[in-house]
Coordinates of C-alpha atoms and ligand atoms in Angstrom, one line a residue:
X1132 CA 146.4 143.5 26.0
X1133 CA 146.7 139.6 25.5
X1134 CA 146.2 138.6 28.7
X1135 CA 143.6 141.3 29.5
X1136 CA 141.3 137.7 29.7
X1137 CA 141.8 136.0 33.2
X1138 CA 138.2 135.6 34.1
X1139 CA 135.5 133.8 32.2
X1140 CA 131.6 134.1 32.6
X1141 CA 129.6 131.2 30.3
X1142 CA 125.7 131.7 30.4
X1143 CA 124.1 128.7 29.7
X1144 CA 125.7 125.1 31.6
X1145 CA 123.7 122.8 28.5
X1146 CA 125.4 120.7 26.2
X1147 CA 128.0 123.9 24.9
X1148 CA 128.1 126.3 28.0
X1149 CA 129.0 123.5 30.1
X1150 CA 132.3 122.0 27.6
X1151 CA 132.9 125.8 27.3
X1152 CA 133.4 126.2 31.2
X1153 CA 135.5 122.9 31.0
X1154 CA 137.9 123.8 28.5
X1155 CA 138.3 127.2 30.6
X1156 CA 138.9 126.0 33.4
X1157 CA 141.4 123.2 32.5
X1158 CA 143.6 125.5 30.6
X1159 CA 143.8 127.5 34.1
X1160 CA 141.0 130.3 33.8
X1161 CA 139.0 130.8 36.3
X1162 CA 135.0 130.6 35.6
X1163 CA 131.7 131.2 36.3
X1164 CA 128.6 129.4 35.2
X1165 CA 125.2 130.5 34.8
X1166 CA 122.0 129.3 33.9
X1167 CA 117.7 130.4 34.4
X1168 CA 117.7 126.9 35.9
X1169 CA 119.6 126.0 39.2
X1170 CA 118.9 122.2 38.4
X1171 CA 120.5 122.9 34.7
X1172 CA 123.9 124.4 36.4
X1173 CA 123.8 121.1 39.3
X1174 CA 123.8 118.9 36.0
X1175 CA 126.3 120.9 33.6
X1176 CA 128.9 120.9 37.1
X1177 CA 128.1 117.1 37.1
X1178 CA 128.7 116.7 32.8
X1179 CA 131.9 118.5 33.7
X1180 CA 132.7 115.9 36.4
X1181 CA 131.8 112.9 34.9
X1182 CA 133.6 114.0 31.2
X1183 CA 137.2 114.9 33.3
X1184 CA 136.3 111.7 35.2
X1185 CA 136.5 109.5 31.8
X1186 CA 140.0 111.5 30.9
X1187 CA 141.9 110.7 34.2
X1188 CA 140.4 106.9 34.3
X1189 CA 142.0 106.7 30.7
X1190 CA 145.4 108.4 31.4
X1191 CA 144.9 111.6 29.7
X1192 CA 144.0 113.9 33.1
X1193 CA 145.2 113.1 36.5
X1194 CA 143.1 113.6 39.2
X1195 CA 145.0 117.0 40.6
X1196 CA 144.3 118.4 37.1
X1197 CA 140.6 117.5 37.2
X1198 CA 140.6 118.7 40.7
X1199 CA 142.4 122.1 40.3
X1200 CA 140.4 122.4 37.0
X1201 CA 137.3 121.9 39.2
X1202 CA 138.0 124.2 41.7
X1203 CA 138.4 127.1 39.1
X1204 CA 134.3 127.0 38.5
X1205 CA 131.9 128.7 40.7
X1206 CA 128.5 128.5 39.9
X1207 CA 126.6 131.6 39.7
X1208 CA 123.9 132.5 41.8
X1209 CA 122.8 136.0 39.5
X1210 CA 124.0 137.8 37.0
X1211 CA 125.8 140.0 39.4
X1212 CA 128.4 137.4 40.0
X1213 CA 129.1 138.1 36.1
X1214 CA 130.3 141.8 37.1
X1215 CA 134.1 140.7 37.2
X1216 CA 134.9 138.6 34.1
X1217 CA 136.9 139.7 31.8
X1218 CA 135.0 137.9 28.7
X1219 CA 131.3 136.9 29.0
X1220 CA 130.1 134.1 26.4
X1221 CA 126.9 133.6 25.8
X1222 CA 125.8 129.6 25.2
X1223 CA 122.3 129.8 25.5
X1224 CA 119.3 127.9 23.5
X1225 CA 119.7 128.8 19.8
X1226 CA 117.4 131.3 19.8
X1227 CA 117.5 134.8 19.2
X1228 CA 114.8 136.6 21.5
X1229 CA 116.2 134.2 23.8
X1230 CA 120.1 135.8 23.7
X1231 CA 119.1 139.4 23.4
X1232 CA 117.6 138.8 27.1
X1233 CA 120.7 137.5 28.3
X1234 CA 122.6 140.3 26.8
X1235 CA 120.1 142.9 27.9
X1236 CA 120.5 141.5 31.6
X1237 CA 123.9 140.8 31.8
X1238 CA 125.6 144.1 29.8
X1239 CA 124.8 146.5 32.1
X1240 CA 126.7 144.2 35.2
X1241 CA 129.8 143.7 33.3
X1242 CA 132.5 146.1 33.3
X1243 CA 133.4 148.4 30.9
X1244 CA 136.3 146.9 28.9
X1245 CA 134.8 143.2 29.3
X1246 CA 134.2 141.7 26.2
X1247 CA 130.6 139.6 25.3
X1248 CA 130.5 136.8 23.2
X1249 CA 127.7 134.8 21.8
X1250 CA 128.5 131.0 20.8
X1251 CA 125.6 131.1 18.4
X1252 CA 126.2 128.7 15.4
X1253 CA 124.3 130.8 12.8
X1254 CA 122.7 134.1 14.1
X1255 CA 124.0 137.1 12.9
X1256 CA 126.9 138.6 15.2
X1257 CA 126.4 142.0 14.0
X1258 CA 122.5 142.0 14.5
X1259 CA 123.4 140.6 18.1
X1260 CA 125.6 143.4 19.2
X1261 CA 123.0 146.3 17.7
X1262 CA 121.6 145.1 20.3
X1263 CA 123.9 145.0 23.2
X1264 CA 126.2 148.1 25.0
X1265 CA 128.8 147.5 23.5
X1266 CA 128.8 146.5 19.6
X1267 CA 132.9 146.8 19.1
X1268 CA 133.6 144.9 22.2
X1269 CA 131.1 142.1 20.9
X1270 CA 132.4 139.1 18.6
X1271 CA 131.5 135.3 17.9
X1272 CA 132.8 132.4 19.7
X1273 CA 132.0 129.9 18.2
X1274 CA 133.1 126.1 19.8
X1275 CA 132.3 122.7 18.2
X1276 CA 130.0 120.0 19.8
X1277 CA 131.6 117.9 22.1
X1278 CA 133.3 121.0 23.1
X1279 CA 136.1 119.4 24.7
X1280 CA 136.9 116.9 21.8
X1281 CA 136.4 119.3 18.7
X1282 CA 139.9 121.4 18.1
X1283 CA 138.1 124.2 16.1
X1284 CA 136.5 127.5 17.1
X1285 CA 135.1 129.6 14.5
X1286 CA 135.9 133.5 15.0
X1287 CA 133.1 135.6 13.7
X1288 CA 133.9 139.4 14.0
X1289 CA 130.5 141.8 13.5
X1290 CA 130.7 144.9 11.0
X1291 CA 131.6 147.0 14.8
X1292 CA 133.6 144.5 16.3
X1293 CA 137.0 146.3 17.2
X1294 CA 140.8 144.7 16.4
X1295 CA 141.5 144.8 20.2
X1296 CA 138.3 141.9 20.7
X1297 CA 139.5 140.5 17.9
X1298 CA 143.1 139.8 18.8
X1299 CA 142.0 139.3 22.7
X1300 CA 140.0 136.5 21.1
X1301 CA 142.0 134.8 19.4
X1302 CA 144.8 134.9 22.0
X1303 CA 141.9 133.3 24.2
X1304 CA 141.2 130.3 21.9
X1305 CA 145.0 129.5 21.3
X1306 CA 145.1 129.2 25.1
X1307 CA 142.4 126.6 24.8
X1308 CA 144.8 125.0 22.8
X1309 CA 141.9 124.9 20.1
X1310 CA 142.3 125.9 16.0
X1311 CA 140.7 129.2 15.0
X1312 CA 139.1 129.4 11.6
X1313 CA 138.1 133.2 10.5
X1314 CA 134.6 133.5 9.4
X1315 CA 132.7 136.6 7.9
X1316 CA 129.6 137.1 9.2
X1317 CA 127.1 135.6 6.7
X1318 CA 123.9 133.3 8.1
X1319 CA 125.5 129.9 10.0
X1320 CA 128.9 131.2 9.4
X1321 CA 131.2 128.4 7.5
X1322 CA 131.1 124.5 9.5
X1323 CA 127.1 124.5 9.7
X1324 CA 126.7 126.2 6.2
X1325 CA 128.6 123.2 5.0
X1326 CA 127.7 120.4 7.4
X1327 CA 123.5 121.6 7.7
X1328 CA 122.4 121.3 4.3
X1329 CA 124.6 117.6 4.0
X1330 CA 122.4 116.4 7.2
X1331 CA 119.0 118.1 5.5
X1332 CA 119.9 116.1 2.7
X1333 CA 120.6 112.9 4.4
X1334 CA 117.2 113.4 6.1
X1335 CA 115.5 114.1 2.4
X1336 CA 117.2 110.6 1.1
X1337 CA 115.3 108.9 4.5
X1338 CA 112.1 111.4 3.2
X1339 CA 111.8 110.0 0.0
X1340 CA 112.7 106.4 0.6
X1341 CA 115.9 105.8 -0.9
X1342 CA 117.4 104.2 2.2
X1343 CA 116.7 103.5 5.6
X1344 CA 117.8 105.6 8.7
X1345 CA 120.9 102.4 9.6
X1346 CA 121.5 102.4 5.7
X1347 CA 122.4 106.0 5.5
X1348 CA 124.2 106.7 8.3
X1349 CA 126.5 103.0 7.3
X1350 CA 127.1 104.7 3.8
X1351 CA 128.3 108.3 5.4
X1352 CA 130.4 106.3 7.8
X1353 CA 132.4 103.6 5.6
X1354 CA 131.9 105.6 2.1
X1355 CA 133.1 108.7 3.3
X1356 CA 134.8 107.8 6.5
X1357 CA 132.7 110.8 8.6
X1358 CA 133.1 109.4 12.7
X1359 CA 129.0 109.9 12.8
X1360 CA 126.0 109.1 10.0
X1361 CA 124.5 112.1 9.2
X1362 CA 121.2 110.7 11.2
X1363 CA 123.4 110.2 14.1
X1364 CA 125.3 113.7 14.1
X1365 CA 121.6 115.4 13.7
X1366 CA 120.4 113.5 17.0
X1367 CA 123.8 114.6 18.5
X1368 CA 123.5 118.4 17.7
X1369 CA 120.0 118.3 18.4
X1370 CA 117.2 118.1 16.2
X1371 CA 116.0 121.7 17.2
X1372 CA 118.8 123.3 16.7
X1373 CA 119.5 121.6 13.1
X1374 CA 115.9 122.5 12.4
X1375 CA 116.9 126.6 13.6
X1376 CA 120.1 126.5 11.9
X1377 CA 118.4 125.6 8.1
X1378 CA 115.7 128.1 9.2
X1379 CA 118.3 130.8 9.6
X1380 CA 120.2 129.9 6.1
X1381 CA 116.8 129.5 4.0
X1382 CA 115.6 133.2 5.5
X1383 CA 119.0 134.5 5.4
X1384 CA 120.1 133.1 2.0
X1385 CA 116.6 133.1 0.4
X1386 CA 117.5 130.1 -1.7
X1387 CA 115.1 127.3 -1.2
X1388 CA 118.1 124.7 -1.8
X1389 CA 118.2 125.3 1.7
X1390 CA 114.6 124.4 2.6
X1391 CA 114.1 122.3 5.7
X1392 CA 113.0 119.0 5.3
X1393 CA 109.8 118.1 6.3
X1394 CA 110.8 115.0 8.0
X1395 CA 113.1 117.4 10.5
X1396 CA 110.5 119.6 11.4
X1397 CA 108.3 116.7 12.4
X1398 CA 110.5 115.2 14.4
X1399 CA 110.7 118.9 15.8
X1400 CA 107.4 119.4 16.6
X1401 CA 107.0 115.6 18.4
X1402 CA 109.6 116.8 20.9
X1403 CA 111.7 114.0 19.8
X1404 CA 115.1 116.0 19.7
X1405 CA 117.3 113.7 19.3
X1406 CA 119.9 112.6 22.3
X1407 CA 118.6 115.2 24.7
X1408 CA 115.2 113.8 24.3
X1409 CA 116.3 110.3 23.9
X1410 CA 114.4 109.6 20.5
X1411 CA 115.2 111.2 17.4
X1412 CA 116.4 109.0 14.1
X1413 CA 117.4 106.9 16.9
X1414 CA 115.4 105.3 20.3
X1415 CA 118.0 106.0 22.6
X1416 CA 115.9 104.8 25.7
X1417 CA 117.0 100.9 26.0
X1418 CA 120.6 99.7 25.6
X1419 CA 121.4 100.2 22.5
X1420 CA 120.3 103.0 19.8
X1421 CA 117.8 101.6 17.7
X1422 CA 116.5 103.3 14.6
X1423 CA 112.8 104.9 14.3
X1424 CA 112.5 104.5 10.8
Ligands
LIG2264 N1 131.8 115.2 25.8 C1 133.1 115.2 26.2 N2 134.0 114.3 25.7 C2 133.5 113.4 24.9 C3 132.2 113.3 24.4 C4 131.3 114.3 25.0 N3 130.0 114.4 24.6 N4 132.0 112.3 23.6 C5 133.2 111.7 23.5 N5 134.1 112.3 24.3 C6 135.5 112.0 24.4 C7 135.8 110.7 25.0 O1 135.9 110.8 26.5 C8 137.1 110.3 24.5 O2 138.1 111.0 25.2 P1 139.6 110.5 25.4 O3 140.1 110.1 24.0 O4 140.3 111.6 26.1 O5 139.4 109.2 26.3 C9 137.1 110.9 23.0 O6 136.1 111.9 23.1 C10 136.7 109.8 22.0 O7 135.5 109.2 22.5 P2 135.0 107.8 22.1 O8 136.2 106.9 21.8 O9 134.0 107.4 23.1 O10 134.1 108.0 20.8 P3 134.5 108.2 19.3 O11 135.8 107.8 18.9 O12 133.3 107.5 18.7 O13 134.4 109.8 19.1 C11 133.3 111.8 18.7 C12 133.3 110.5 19.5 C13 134.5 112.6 19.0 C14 132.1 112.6 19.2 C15 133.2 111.4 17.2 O14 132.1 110.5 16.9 C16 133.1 112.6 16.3 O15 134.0 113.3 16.0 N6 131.8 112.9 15.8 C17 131.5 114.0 15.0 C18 131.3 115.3 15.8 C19 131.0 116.5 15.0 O16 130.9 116.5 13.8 N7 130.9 117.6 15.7 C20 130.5 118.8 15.1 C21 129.1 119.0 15.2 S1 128.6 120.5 14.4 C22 128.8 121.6 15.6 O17 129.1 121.4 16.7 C23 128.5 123.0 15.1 C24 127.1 123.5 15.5 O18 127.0 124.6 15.8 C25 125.9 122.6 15.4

């Protein structure tokens, strides 16, 4: 049953879907990448390039890797080319209207004993697969941002989700050489419902004046040794989806210790999203980042 997975469909070639379909395909799966937008899949095949590119010019890839790695993703041209995979994941905008139209397109392709996975980092798995075909073959994958650096995956099994998903899944994520950590299914699971409500707060302390955007992310850095400031690791997930996540944990949990700041939502609605946007807590549009507040 372990090595039922051979074949891997990721929906969504963004910031996730496309270091999901390059950690498949290096450890020797073959894959296929979708996306609404054929311009979104021509740049997540190019992030996948350029990303293996950087490995082999430091030593860690060599170029037959990246290219036999390569030549394992196809891009697909409609959801029918999802009908063979053995697991589907689902690594589409944090948004849940959004994912129950990719499930309710793409279910009815797949075949029977393929399991679906969503990579959401907060919504509820077991609300998800209600909502799907197939609730006990439905579980969450759930991959760390950059997905090819980060060795965790989160495993978050629904209240249907069978032991044979289960198991298939995990066998899966060892292949990726990544870490599993077992989650119950409760609103952002456990990294975000840690990590969210330490960056909310960082943005509070810039809210309320107590230090400046560079002075924050410094003390993070050097007094607690984390790789990114706070303000920096919010522009790198994504403002929006920081924004979602506290959404989902303050409805969920209905504790307003989890209340969004009101910095982060307008930051939200002035489109500046961080990296993607290039502005956020940081101007990202000369050379170097340079802060906004
Ligand atoms: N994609 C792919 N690879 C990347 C990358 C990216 N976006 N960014 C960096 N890398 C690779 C580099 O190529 C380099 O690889 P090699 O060692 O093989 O050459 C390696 O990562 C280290 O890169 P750098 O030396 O350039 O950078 P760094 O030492 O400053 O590390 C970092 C970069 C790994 C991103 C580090 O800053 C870090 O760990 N930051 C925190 C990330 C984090 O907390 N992620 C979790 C976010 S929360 C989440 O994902 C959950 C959610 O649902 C929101």
């Amino acid at each position: 049953m372990a090595d039922r997975i051979q074949k891997i469909g990721v929906m969504g070639a963004g910031q996730m879907g496309n270091g999901i379909a390059h950690v498949c395909s290096l450890a020797g799966f073959a894959v296929v990448m979708g996306d609404i937008s054929q311009d979104k899949l021509n740049a997540g095949l190019a992030t996948i390039n350029g990303n293996m590119s950087r490995r082999v010019s430091s030593g860690k890839l060599t170029e037959a890797e990246k290219e036999t790695a390569l030549g394992k993703i196809t891009l697909a041209k409609s959801n029918d080319d999802m009908s063979d995979v053995d697991l589907f994941i689902e690594a589409a905008t944090e948004n849940e209207d959004i994912k129950n139209k990719i499930f309710s397109a793409v279910c009815p392709v797949l075949k029977d004993a393929a399991i679906v996975a969503t990579n959401t980092s907060s919504i509820s798995i077991t609300r998800l697969a209600a909502a799907t075909n197939r609730p006990e073959q439905f579980i969450g994958i759930h991959f760390m941002n950059p997905v090819p650096v980060m060795k965790l995956v989160e495993l978050v099994r629904g209240i249907a989700t069978d032991d044979t998903t289960f198991e298939a899944s995990r066998t899966f994520v060892e292949k990726l050489g990544k870490t599993t950590a077992v989650s119950e299914d409760f609103p952002a699971f456990m990294v975000n419902r840690i990590l969210l409500p330490m960056i909310n707060e960082a943005i509070y302390t810039l809210y309320e004046g107590v230090g400046s955007v560079e002075s924050i992310d410094t003390a993070m850095r050097l007094g607690a040794n984390h790789p990114m400031g706070p303000l920096q690791l919010a522009d790198f997930i994504g403002l929006d989806t920081c924004l979602s996540i506290m959404q989902v944990l303050y409805e969920g949990l209905a504790d307003t210790k989890y209340r969004p700041c009101p910095l982060l939502v307008k930051y939200v609605e002035a489109g500046w999203l961080g990296r993607k946007t290039r502005r956020g807590f940081y101007d990202y549009r000369g050379e170097h980042p340079v802060p906004t507040r």
